[in-house]
Coordinates of C-alpha atoms and ligand atoms in Angstrom, one line a residue:
M1 CA -218.7 81.7 89.6
K2 CA -216.8 78.8 91.1
S3 CA -214.3 79.6 93.8
F4 CA -211.4 77.4 95.0
D5 CA -208.2 77.8 96.9
F6 CA -206.1 76.3 94.1
L7 CA -206.9 76.1 90.4
V8 CA -204.9 73.6 88.4
L9 CA -205.1 73.7 84.6
G10 CA -204.2 70.3 83.2
S11 CA -204.2 66.7 84.5
G12 CA -200.8 65.4 83.4
V13 CA -197.9 64.7 85.7
A14 CA -197.3 68.3 86.6
G15 CA -201.0 69.2 87.4
L16 CA -201.8 66.0 89.3
T17 CA -198.5 66.1 91.4
F18 CA -199.2 69.8 92.4
A19 CA -202.9 69.1 93.2
L20 CA -202.0 66.2 95.5
K21 CA -199.4 68.3 97.3
V22 CA -201.7 71.3 97.9
A23 CA -204.9 69.4 98.6
P24 CA -204.3 69.2 102.4
R25 CA -204.3 73.0 102.5
G26 CA -207.5 73.8 100.6
R27 CA -210.0 73.0 97.9
V28 CA -208.5 72.3 94.5
A29 CA -210.1 72.4 91.1
I30 CA -208.4 70.5 88.2
V31 CA -209.7 71.8 84.9
T32 CA -208.8 69.5 82.0
K33 CA -210.0 69.7 78.4
K34 CA -210.6 66.0 77.7
D35 CA -210.7 62.9 79.8
R36 CA -208.5 63.1 82.9
A37 CA -205.8 60.7 81.6
E38 CA -205.5 62.3 78.2
S39 CA -202.1 64.1 78.3
N40 CA -198.6 63.9 76.9
T41 CA -197.7 62.2 80.2
N42 CA -199.9 59.3 79.3
Y43 CA -197.9 58.5 76.1
A44 CA -194.4 58.8 77.6
Q45 CA -192.6 55.6 76.8
G46 CA -188.9 55.8 77.7
G47 CA -189.0 56.8 81.4
I48 CA -187.7 59.2 84.0
A49 CA -184.1 60.1 84.3
A50 CA -182.8 60.1 87.9
V51 CA -179.6 59.1 89.7
T52 CA -180.4 55.9 91.6
S53 CA -177.5 53.6 91.0
Q54 CA -174.1 53.3 92.7
E55 CA -172.3 53.7 89.3
D56 CA -174.0 57.0 88.6
S57 CA -173.6 60.4 90.2
F58 CA -175.4 63.8 90.3
E59 CA -172.3 65.3 88.8
L60 CA -172.6 63.0 85.7
H61 CA -176.3 63.6 85.2
V62 CA -175.6 67.4 85.5
R63 CA -172.8 67.1 83.0
D64 CA -174.9 65.2 80.5
T65 CA -177.8 67.7 80.9
L66 CA -175.6 70.7 80.4
Q67 CA -173.9 69.1 77.4
A68 CA -177.3 68.4 75.7
G69 CA -178.5 72.0 76.6
A70 CA -175.6 73.4 74.5
G71 CA -174.6 76.2 76.8
L72 CA -178.0 77.6 77.5
C73 CA -179.1 75.7 80.6
K74 CA -179.2 77.5 84.0
E75 CA -176.8 75.4 85.9
S76 CA -178.3 76.1 89.4
V77 CA -181.7 74.9 88.1
V78 CA -180.1 71.8 86.6
R79 CA -178.4 71.0 89.9
T80 CA -181.5 71.5 92.0
I81 CA -183.8 69.4 89.8
I82 CA -181.3 66.5 89.5
Q83 CA -180.5 66.5 93.2
E84 CA -184.1 66.5 94.2
G85 CA -185.1 63.8 91.7
P86 CA -184.6 60.7 93.8
A87 CA -186.8 62.0 96.6
R88 CA -189.6 62.7 94.2
I89 CA -189.2 59.3 92.6
A90 CA -189.4 57.6 96.0
E91 CA -192.7 59.5 96.7
L92 CA -194.1 58.4 93.3
M93 CA -193.3 54.8 94.2
E94 CA -195.0 55.2 97.6
L95 CA -198.1 56.3 95.7
G96 CA -198.0 52.9 93.9
M97 CA -195.9 53.6 90.8
H98 CA -194.3 50.3 89.6
F99 CA -191.0 50.6 87.8
S100 CA -189.5 47.7 85.9
E101 CA -187.0 45.6 87.9
R102 CA -184.5 43.0 87.0
E103 CA -182.8 40.2 88.9
V104 CA -179.3 41.1 90.3
A105 CA -176.7 38.6 88.9
R106 CA -175.5 36.0 91.4
A107 CA -177.5 37.5 94.4
N108 CA -180.0 34.8 95.3
G109 CA -182.9 36.3 93.4
A110 CA -182.5 39.8 94.8
R111 CA -184.0 42.5 92.5
E112 CA -183.1 46.0 91.5
L113 CA -184.5 48.7 89.3
D114 CA -184.0 48.0 85.6
L115 CA -182.3 51.2 84.5
G116 CA -182.5 52.0 80.8
K117 CA -180.1 54.1 78.7
E118 CA -181.0 56.8 76.3
G119 CA -179.3 59.2 73.9
G120 CA -176.9 61.7 75.6
H121 CA -176.8 59.9 78.9
S122 CA -173.4 58.6 79.9
K123 CA -174.9 56.0 82.4
R124 CA -177.9 53.8 82.7
R125 CA -180.3 56.0 84.7
I126 CA -183.8 55.8 83.1
L127 CA -186.4 54.3 85.4
H128 CA -189.2 52.9 83.3
A129 CA -192.3 50.8 83.5
Q130 CA -191.6 48.6 80.4
D131 CA -192.3 51.0 77.5
V132 CA -195.4 52.5 79.0
T133 CA -193.9 54.6 81.8
G134 CA -196.2 57.6 81.3
R135 CA -199.4 55.5 81.5
E136 CA -198.2 54.0 84.8
V137 CA -197.3 57.5 86.2
E138 CA -200.7 58.8 85.2
R139 CA -202.5 55.7 86.6
S140 CA -200.8 56.0 90.0
L141 CA -201.3 59.8 90.3
L142 CA -205.0 59.6 89.3
A143 CA -205.5 56.8 91.8
A144 CA -204.1 59.0 94.5
V145 CA -206.1 62.0 93.4
A146 CA -209.3 59.9 93.6
Q147 CA -208.6 59.4 97.3
Q148 CA -208.7 63.1 98.0
S149 CA -212.1 64.6 98.7
N150 CA -210.6 68.1 98.4
I151 CA -209.8 67.7 94.7
H152 CA -212.5 68.2 92.2
I153 CA -211.8 67.3 88.6
F154 CA -213.6 69.1 85.8
E155 CA -213.2 66.9 82.6
N156 CA -214.0 68.3 79.2
H157 CA -213.6 71.8 80.5
F158 CA -211.4 74.0 78.3
A159 CA -209.5 76.9 79.9
I160 CA -209.9 79.9 77.5
D161 CA -208.1 82.8 79.2
L162 CA -206.6 83.8 82.5
V163 CA -208.3 86.6 84.4
T164 CA -205.7 89.1 85.6
S165 CA -205.9 92.2 87.8
Q166 CA -204.3 94.2 85.0
K167 CA -207.1 93.2 82.5
L168 CA -209.6 94.4 85.1
G169 CA -207.8 97.7 85.3
A170 CA -206.2 97.4 88.8
A171 CA -203.0 99.4 89.3
D172 CA -201.1 97.3 91.8
G173 CA -199.0 95.0 89.6
N174 CA -200.4 92.0 87.6
R175 CA -202.1 89.2 89.6
C176 CA -203.9 86.1 88.3
L177 CA -207.4 85.9 89.7
G178 CA -208.7 82.9 87.9
V179 CA -209.7 81.6 84.5
Y180 CA -212.6 81.6 82.0
V181 CA -213.5 78.0 81.2
L182 CA -215.7 76.5 78.4
D183 CA -217.8 73.6 79.5
K184 CA -217.7 71.5 76.4
A185 CA -220.9 69.7 77.2
T186 CA -223.1 72.8 77.7
G187 CA -221.2 75.3 75.6
D188 CA -221.4 77.7 78.6
V189 CA -218.4 79.8 79.7
E190 CA -217.9 79.7 83.5
T191 CA -215.6 81.7 85.7
F192 CA -213.3 79.8 88.1
A193 CA -211.7 82.0 90.7
A194 CA -208.7 81.2 93.0
P195 CA -205.8 83.1 94.5
V196 CA -203.4 80.5 93.1
T197 CA -203.5 79.2 89.5
L198 CA -201.1 76.5 88.1
L199 CA -200.6 76.3 84.4
A200 CA -199.9 72.6 83.7
T201 CA -201.2 72.5 80.2
G202 CA -198.2 70.8 78.5
G203 CA -196.6 71.4 75.2
C204 CA -197.4 72.4 71.6
G205 CA -196.6 69.5 69.2
K206 CA -199.8 70.1 67.3
V207 CA -198.4 73.3 65.9
Y208 CA -196.5 71.1 63.5
L209 CA -198.0 68.8 60.8
Y210 CA -196.2 65.8 62.1
T211 CA -195.9 65.2 65.8
T212 CA -195.6 62.5 68.4
N213 CA -198.0 64.5 70.7
P214 CA -201.7 63.7 71.2
D215 CA -204.3 66.2 70.2
I216 CA -204.4 68.0 73.5
A217 CA -200.9 69.5 72.8
T218 CA -201.9 72.8 71.3
G219 CA -199.8 75.2 73.4
D220 CA -202.9 76.6 75.2
G221 CA -201.0 77.5 78.4
V222 CA -198.2 79.4 76.6
A223 CA -200.8 81.3 74.5
M224 CA -202.9 82.1 77.6
A225 CA -199.9 83.3 79.6
Y226 CA -198.6 85.4 76.8
R227 CA -202.0 87.1 76.3
A228 CA -202.1 87.8 80.1
G229 CA -198.7 89.6 79.9
A230 CA -196.3 86.8 81.2
A231 CA -192.9 86.5 79.7
V232 CA -192.4 83.5 77.3
A233 CA -188.9 82.3 76.7
N234 CA -186.8 80.2 74.2
M235 CA -189.7 79.0 72.1
E236 CA -187.4 78.5 69.1
F237 CA -186.2 75.3 70.7
I238 CA -188.6 72.6 69.5
Q239 CA -187.3 69.1 69.8
F240 CA -188.0 66.8 66.9
H241 CA -188.0 63.2 68.0
P242 CA -186.0 61.4 65.4
T243 CA -188.0 58.2 65.4
C244 CA -191.8 58.3 64.9
L245 CA -193.3 55.3 63.2
Y246 CA -193.7 55.9 59.4
H247 CA -197.0 54.3 58.4
P248 CA -200.0 55.8 56.5
K249 CA -202.4 54.6 59.2
A250 CA -200.3 55.3 62.3
K251 CA -201.1 58.6 63.9
S252 CA -198.2 60.0 66.0
F253 CA -196.7 56.7 67.3
L254 CA -193.4 57.1 68.9
I255 CA -190.6 54.6 68.7
S256 CA -188.8 55.3 72.0
E257 CA -185.2 56.3 72.1
A258 CA -184.8 53.3 74.4
V259 CA -184.9 51.1 71.3
R260 CA -181.6 52.7 70.2
G261 CA -180.5 52.5 73.9
E262 CA -180.8 48.8 73.7
G263 CA -178.8 48.5 70.5
G264 CA -181.2 49.6 67.7
V265 CA -179.3 50.9 64.6
L266 CA -180.5 53.6 62.2
K267 CA -180.1 52.6 58.5
T268 CA -181.0 54.0 55.1
I269 CA -183.7 52.3 53.2
N270 CA -180.9 50.3 51.5
G271 CA -179.9 48.9 54.9
V272 CA -176.7 51.0 55.3
A273 CA -176.0 52.2 58.9
F274 CA -175.3 56.0 58.6
M275 CA -175.0 57.5 62.0
D276 CA -171.2 56.8 62.3
R277 CA -170.8 59.5 59.6
H278 CA -172.6 62.0 61.8
H279 CA -171.5 61.6 65.4
P280 CA -169.1 59.4 67.5
L281 CA -172.1 58.2 69.6
K282 CA -173.7 56.9 66.4
S283 CA -177.4 56.0 66.8
L284 CA -177.3 57.2 70.4
A285 CA -176.1 60.8 69.6
P286 CA -178.2 63.6 71.1
R287 CA -181.7 63.9 69.5
D288 CA -181.1 67.1 67.5
I289 CA -178.1 65.5 65.8
V290 CA -179.9 62.3 65.1
A291 CA -183.0 64.2 63.7
R292 CA -180.8 66.4 61.5
A293 CA -178.9 63.4 60.2
I294 CA -182.1 61.6 59.3
D295 CA -183.5 64.7 57.7
S296 CA -180.2 65.0 55.6
E297 CA -180.2 61.3 54.7
M298 CA -183.9 61.5 53.6
K299 CA -183.2 64.6 51.5
K300 CA -180.1 62.9 49.9
S301 CA -182.0 59.7 49.0
G302 CA -185.4 61.2 48.4
A303 CA -186.8 58.5 50.6
D304 CA -189.8 59.3 52.9
Y305 CA -188.3 57.5 55.9
V306 CA -185.2 55.7 57.2
L307 CA -185.0 52.3 59.1
L308 CA -184.5 51.5 62.7
D309 CA -183.2 48.0 63.1
I310 CA -183.2 45.9 66.3
T311 CA -183.6 42.5 64.7
H312 CA -180.1 41.5 65.8
K313 CA -181.3 41.3 69.4
P314 CA -183.1 38.1 70.7
A315 CA -186.8 38.2 69.9
Q316 CA -187.8 37.4 73.4
F317 CA -185.8 40.3 74.8
V318 CA -187.3 42.8 72.3
I319 CA -190.9 41.6 73.1
E320 CA -190.4 41.8 76.8
R321 CA -188.6 45.1 76.9
F322 CA -190.9 46.8 74.3
P323 CA -194.3 45.1 74.6
N324 CA -196.2 48.2 73.5
I325 CA -194.0 49.1 70.5
Y326 CA -193.9 45.4 69.5
Q327 CA -197.7 45.0 69.6
T328 CA -198.4 48.3 68.0
C329 CA -196.0 47.8 65.1
L330 CA -197.4 44.3 64.7
R331 CA -200.9 45.7 64.3
Y332 CA -199.5 47.7 61.3
G333 CA -198.0 44.6 59.8
I334 CA -194.4 45.1 61.1
D335 CA -192.7 42.4 63.2
I336 CA -189.9 44.4 64.8
T337 CA -188.1 41.2 65.8
K338 CA -187.8 40.2 62.2
E339 CA -187.7 43.4 60.1
P340 CA -186.5 47.0 60.6
I341 CA -189.0 49.7 61.6
P342 CA -189.6 52.6 59.1
V343 CA -189.2 55.9 61.0
V344 CA -189.3 59.7 60.4
P345 CA -188.7 62.7 62.7
A346 CA -191.7 64.5 64.2
A347 CA -192.2 67.5 66.6
H348 CA -192.0 66.1 70.1
Y349 CA -191.1 68.5 72.9
Q350 CA -191.2 72.2 73.6
C351 CA -188.0 73.2 75.5
G352 CA -189.1 76.9 75.9
G353 CA -192.3 78.1 77.5
V354 CA -193.7 80.4 80.2
L355 CA -190.6 81.8 81.9
T356 CA -190.4 80.6 85.5
D357 CA -188.0 80.1 88.3
V358 CA -187.3 76.6 89.7
D359 CA -190.3 77.0 92.0
G360 CA -192.6 77.5 89.0
R361 CA -193.2 81.2 89.7
T362 CA -194.1 83.3 86.7
D363 CA -193.9 87.1 86.6
I364 CA -197.7 87.3 87.2
G365 CA -198.6 87.1 90.9
G366 CA -200.4 84.0 92.0
L367 CA -199.7 82.3 88.6
Y368 CA -197.4 79.3 88.5
A369 CA -196.3 77.2 85.5
V370 CA -194.9 73.7 85.7
G371 CA -194.1 70.9 83.3
E372 CA -193.7 71.2 79.5
V373 CA -195.6 74.6 79.5
A374 CA -192.8 76.1 81.5
C375 CA -189.2 77.3 80.8
T376 CA -187.2 76.8 84.0
G377 CA -183.7 76.7 82.4
L378 CA -183.3 72.9 82.8
H379 CA -183.3 72.1 79.1
G380 CA -181.5 75.0 77.6
A381 CA -181.2 74.6 73.9
N382 CA -182.0 70.9 73.9
R383 CA -183.7 68.6 76.4
L384 CA -181.8 65.5 77.5
A385 CA -184.1 62.5 77.0
S386 CA -186.3 61.7 80.0
N387 CA -185.5 64.8 81.9
S388 CA -189.0 66.2 81.4
L389 CA -191.0 63.9 83.6
L390 CA -188.3 64.5 86.2
E391 CA -188.6 68.3 85.9
A392 CA -192.4 68.1 86.2
L393 CA -192.2 66.1 89.4
V394 CA -189.6 68.2 91.1
C395 CA -191.0 71.6 90.1
A396 CA -194.6 70.7 90.9
H397 CA -193.4 69.8 94.4
R398 CA -191.5 73.1 94.8
A399 CA -194.3 75.2 93.3
A400 CA -196.8 73.5 95.8
Q401 CA -194.5 74.4 98.7
Q402 CA -194.4 78.0 97.5
A403 CA -198.1 78.2 96.9
V404 CA -199.0 77.0 100.4
S405 CA -196.4 79.0 102.2
R406 CA -196.9 82.3 100.5
P407 CA -200.5 83.3 100.4
T408 CA -201.0 86.2 98.1
G409 CA -202.8 88.1 100.8
A410 CA -204.5 90.2 98.1
E411 CA -208.2 90.9 98.1
A412 CA -210.3 89.1 95.6
L413 CA -211.6 91.4 92.9
P414 CA -215.0 91.1 91.4
I415 CA -214.6 89.2 88.0
P416 CA -217.0 90.2 85.2
P417 CA -218.7 87.4 83.4
W418 CA -217.5 86.2 80.0
H419 CA -218.7 88.0 76.8
S420 CA -218.8 86.0 73.7
G421 CA -219.7 86.7 70.0
Q422 CA -223.1 85.4 68.9
A423 CA -222.5 84.3 65.4
D424 CA -222.9 80.6 64.7
N425 CA -222.6 79.5 61.1
P426 CA -221.5 75.9 60.6
D427 CA -220.7 76.6 56.9
E428 CA -217.9 78.9 58.0
M429 CA -216.3 76.3 60.2
V430 CA -214.4 75.0 57.2
V431 CA -212.3 78.1 57.6
V432 CA -211.2 77.0 61.0
S433 CA -210.1 73.6 59.8
H434 CA -208.4 75.1 56.7
N435 CA -206.4 77.6 58.9
W436 CA -205.4 74.8 61.2
D437 CA -203.9 72.8 58.3
E438 CA -202.3 75.9 56.8
I439 CA -200.5 76.9 60.1
R440 CA -199.3 73.3 60.7
R441 CA -198.0 72.9 57.2
A442 CA -196.3 76.3 57.1
M443 CA -194.5 75.4 60.4
W444 CA -193.4 72.0 59.1
D445 CA -192.2 73.4 55.8
Y446 CA -190.5 76.6 57.0
V447 CA -189.8 76.3 60.7
G448 CA -188.7 72.7 61.0
I449 CA -185.5 70.9 61.7
V450 CA -183.4 73.0 59.4
R451 CA -184.2 76.7 59.2
T452 CA -183.2 79.8 57.1
N453 CA -184.1 83.4 57.7
K454 CA -186.0 83.5 54.4
R455 CA -188.1 80.6 55.3
L456 CA -188.8 82.0 58.8
Q457 CA -189.8 85.3 57.3
R458 CA -192.1 83.6 54.9
A459 CA -193.8 81.7 57.8
H460 CA -194.0 84.9 59.8
K461 CA -196.0 86.7 57.0
R462 CA -198.4 83.8 56.5
I463 CA -199.0 83.4 60.2
A464 CA -199.6 87.1 60.7
N465 CA -202.3 87.0 57.9
L466 CA -204.0 84.0 59.5
Q467 CA -203.9 85.6 62.9
E468 CA -205.8 88.6 61.6
E469 CA -208.5 86.4 60.2
I470 CA -208.7 84.3 63.3
Q471 CA -209.0 87.4 65.5
Q472 CA -212.1 88.4 63.5
Y473 CA -213.6 85.0 63.9
Y474 CA -212.8 85.0 67.6
W475 CA -214.8 88.1 68.4
D476 CA -217.7 87.4 66.1
F477 CA -218.4 83.7 66.7
I478 CA -219.5 81.6 69.7
V479 CA -216.3 80.0 71.0
T480 CA -215.7 76.3 70.3
P481 CA -212.8 74.2 71.3
D482 CA -211.5 74.1 67.7
L483 CA -211.6 77.8 67.4
L484 CA -209.9 78.3 70.7
E485 CA -207.1 75.8 69.8
L486 CA -206.7 77.5 66.4
R487 CA -206.2 80.8 68.1
N488 CA -203.7 79.3 70.4
I489 CA -201.6 77.4 67.8
A490 CA -201.5 80.6 65.8
T491 CA -200.1 82.5 68.8
V492 CA -197.6 79.8 69.6
A493 CA -196.5 79.5 65.9
E494 CA -195.9 83.2 65.9
L495 CA -193.9 83.0 69.2
I496 CA -191.7 80.1 67.7
V497 CA -191.0 82.0 64.5
T498 CA -190.3 85.4 66.1
S499 CA -188.1 83.7 68.7
A500 CA -186.1 81.9 66.0
L501 CA -185.8 85.2 64.1
L502 CA -184.4 86.9 67.2
R503 CA -181.6 84.3 67.6
P504 CA -178.7 85.0 65.2
E505 CA -177.0 81.6 65.7
S506 CA -177.3 77.9 65.5
R507 CA -177.5 76.3 69.0
G508 CA -179.0 73.0 70.1
L509 CA -182.3 72.6 68.4
N510 CA -182.3 75.9 66.6
Y511 CA -180.4 75.2 63.4
N512 CA -180.3 78.0 60.9
L513 CA -178.3 77.7 57.7
D514 CA -177.8 81.5 57.6
Y515 CA -175.8 81.2 60.9
P516 CA -174.4 77.7 61.0
E517 CA -172.2 78.3 64.0
S518 CA -173.1 79.2 67.6
N519 CA -172.3 82.7 68.8
A520 CA -170.6 83.0 72.2
E521 CA -172.5 86.2 73.0
W522 CA -175.7 84.2 72.9
A523 CA -174.6 81.3 75.0
Q524 CA -176.5 82.4 78.1
K525 CA -179.1 84.6 76.5
D526 CA -182.8 83.6 76.5
T527 CA -185.1 84.9 73.7
V528 CA -187.9 86.5 75.8
R529 CA -191.2 87.5 74.2
R530 CA -193.8 89.6 76.0
K531 CA -197.0 90.9 74.6
P532 CA -196.7 94.5 73.6
E533 CA -198.8 96.7 76.0
Ligands
LIG601 C1 -195.0 60.1 72.8 C2 -194.3 60.8 73.9 C3 -193.3 60.2 74.6 C4 -192.6 60.8 75.6 N1 -191.6 60.1 76.4 C5 -191.1 60.7 77.4 C6 -190.2 60.0 78.3 O1 -189.9 58.8 78.1 N2 -189.6 60.7 79.3 C7 -189.9 62.0 79.6 O2 -189.3 62.5 80.5 N3 -190.7 62.7 78.8 C8 -191.3 62.1 77.7 N4 -192.2 62.8 77.0 C9 -192.5 64.1 77.3 C10 -193.4 64.2 78.6 O3 -194.3 63.1 78.4 C11 -194.1 65.5 78.7 O4 -193.2 66.5 78.6 C12 -194.8 65.5 80.1 O5 -195.6 64.4 80.3 C13 -195.6 66.8 80.2 O6 -196.3 66.7 81.3 P1 -197.3 68.0 81.7 O7 -198.0 67.6 82.9 O8 -196.5 69.2 81.6 O9 -198.3 68.0 80.5 P2 -199.3 66.9 79.8 O10 -199.0 65.6 80.4 O11 -199.3 67.1 78.4 O12 -200.7 67.4 80.4 C14 -201.3 68.6 79.9 C15 -202.7 68.6 80.4 O13 -203.3 69.9 80.2 C16 -204.6 69.7 79.6 N5 -204.8 70.9 78.9 C17 -204.1 71.5 77.9 N6 -204.7 72.6 77.4 C18 -205.8 72.8 78.2 C19 -206.8 73.8 78.3 N7 -206.8 74.9 77.5 N8 -207.8 73.7 79.2 C20 -207.8 72.6 80.1 N9 -206.9 71.6 80.0 C21 -205.9 71.8 79.1 C22 -204.4 68.4 78.8 O14 -205.7 67.9 78.5 C23 -203.6 67.6 79.8 O15 -204.5 67.1 80.8 C24 -192.9 62.1 75.9 C25 -193.9 62.8 75.2 C26 -194.6 62.1 74.2 C27 -195.7 62.9 73.5

C-alpha cells in the first residue's frame, strides 16, 4: 500500500493546480492514466474568461454566465468564481503562463493582454495564448510541479475505484480512504491511501461517437464517485461544440469559437449564411443554439456538414491569430485563408457531474471534486465559453484551502487488497470493443442534440442490457484499461439518459421535442442521481 497526505486523480488544470497548492502541507500523489500532459486541458484552444479590462465588469460577466445557464446556475457560486478569477489568473502568470498580448494604439509601444471574444460574452474578456491556451496552461503548471519534491506523479496509472469507509462496513458516515489503481505497465492493482482525495478526472466526451475530447475523457471520475455513493447532478446537460472539423482523417479536431468571435460566418454548403434566421447574435449565438441550428440545417439539406467561413479576414491576421487551426487544416488540404472550413457539431463538455459546493466538497468525507468532473452550479444548463478553465483554477484553489485547513481527524482504516477475476481470454476482448461502439452510437443517435422521450427510453433499454453484460465481464476477467473505461462509459451513459428522462422540459442544452418549452417549476431544480443502497 502507498500512503500519502493528498491523493490527486488526474493531471489537467484542476489536479495540477490543487497539487501545487497543497504540496507545502504534505506528500502528494498525482495518479494519471496516460502521460502527464494528456488531458482535455491540453487541447483547450479559446482561452480563459476573466474580467481584466476597464471596459468589462464582474456584473457583466455574471450576467452573461447566468444568461447562458438558462436559469439553472447557482448565482452565489457564479459570483464567487467570477470575482476570484483575476487573482487566480495572476498566480498562473507568476508561474510562467504567457498570454497573448497586443500593442496599445498610440501608446508608445505599450502592450496589453489581447482579449478575445466568444459566443455569449458581451465583452472581450478571453485571455488566450494564441489558439493553444490549454497547452500553455498545462506546460506552465507541469513545470511548476516538477520543482516540487513533495509531489510524486504516477503516469500510466488508472484509478479504478474509490475505497470508502461505507464499503468497508464502517458505521460513522461515508469517508473516502483512498483508491485502487491499476499500474498499466505491470497489470498490478495497488492501493493508494490518503485522508484527502481529489477527483480531477475531467469529462466524458467519449461517451458519444463524435467528440472534441481526447481519449482520456471517459467519465471515470463521475462513475467512480457514483459507485462510491456520491450524488451526481445535471448529467443531461452535455454541451455539443458546434464546430468540429469535418474530415475523414481528422480525429476530434476543434475549430475554436474564437474563429466566430473574430468574424467567422456559418454557411450552408451552398454558401448561404443561415444563423441570422436562428438568433440575433447570428454566428456568435450561445453554443446550444448554434449546435441546434447546424443540426437542423444539416437535416434540412441532407448534407454531412456546414461551412465556417473566415476568408474575408486578412490572411496574415488569420494565420497569426489561429496558427494551430491554420496549420492543422492545411495538413488536411484546407487553406482556411482561402476556403471555408467544413464543420459538424460534436460532444464537447459535461456541465453536470459530481455534486459539490464551490469549495469542491462532495457529500463523501475527505473526497473533493474539481474541474469538469464536478457540478458546482457555475454552468447551470449551459456553459458559457471559456468559463471551465476559470472554474477549475478558482475551485482547485478553494478546495486546497479547505483540504489543508480541515484535517479529517478520522483514523485510517485497514484497506483490504484488491480482488480481481482471473479469466483472460483475448478472443473475448472483441466484445469489449463492440460494446464500446454500441454505447457511443446509441448515445449519438438517441441522446444527442435533439431528444425525445421515445429515443431516450430506447437508449435506456440498450444501455441497461449492455451494463448487465459488462458487469459479468468485470467480475470474471482480469481488469484492463479498456474494460474499466467501458464500465465507466456505460455508467455515465446511464446517468445521462436517466437524468434527461427525469427533466420534463427543454432548458439550455437539454432539448426534448416532447417538452419544447422550459417549465418554471424546474428553473432551479437539479436532477440528482445517487446509487440505490
Ligand atoms: C478541444 C477542447 C477545447 C476546449 N477549449 C476550452 C477553452 O478554450 N476554454 C475553456 O475554459 N475550456 C475549454 N475546454 C474545456 C476544458 O479544456 C476542460 O473542461 C478542462 O480542461 C478540464 O480540466 P480538468 O482538469 O477538469 O480535466 P482534464 O484536463 O481533462 O484532466 C483530466 C485528467 O484526469 C486523468 N484521468 C481521467 N480518468 C482517470 C483515471 N481513471 N485514472 C487516472 N487518471 C485519470 C486524465 O488522464 C487527465 O490527466 C476545451 C475542451 C476541449 C476538449
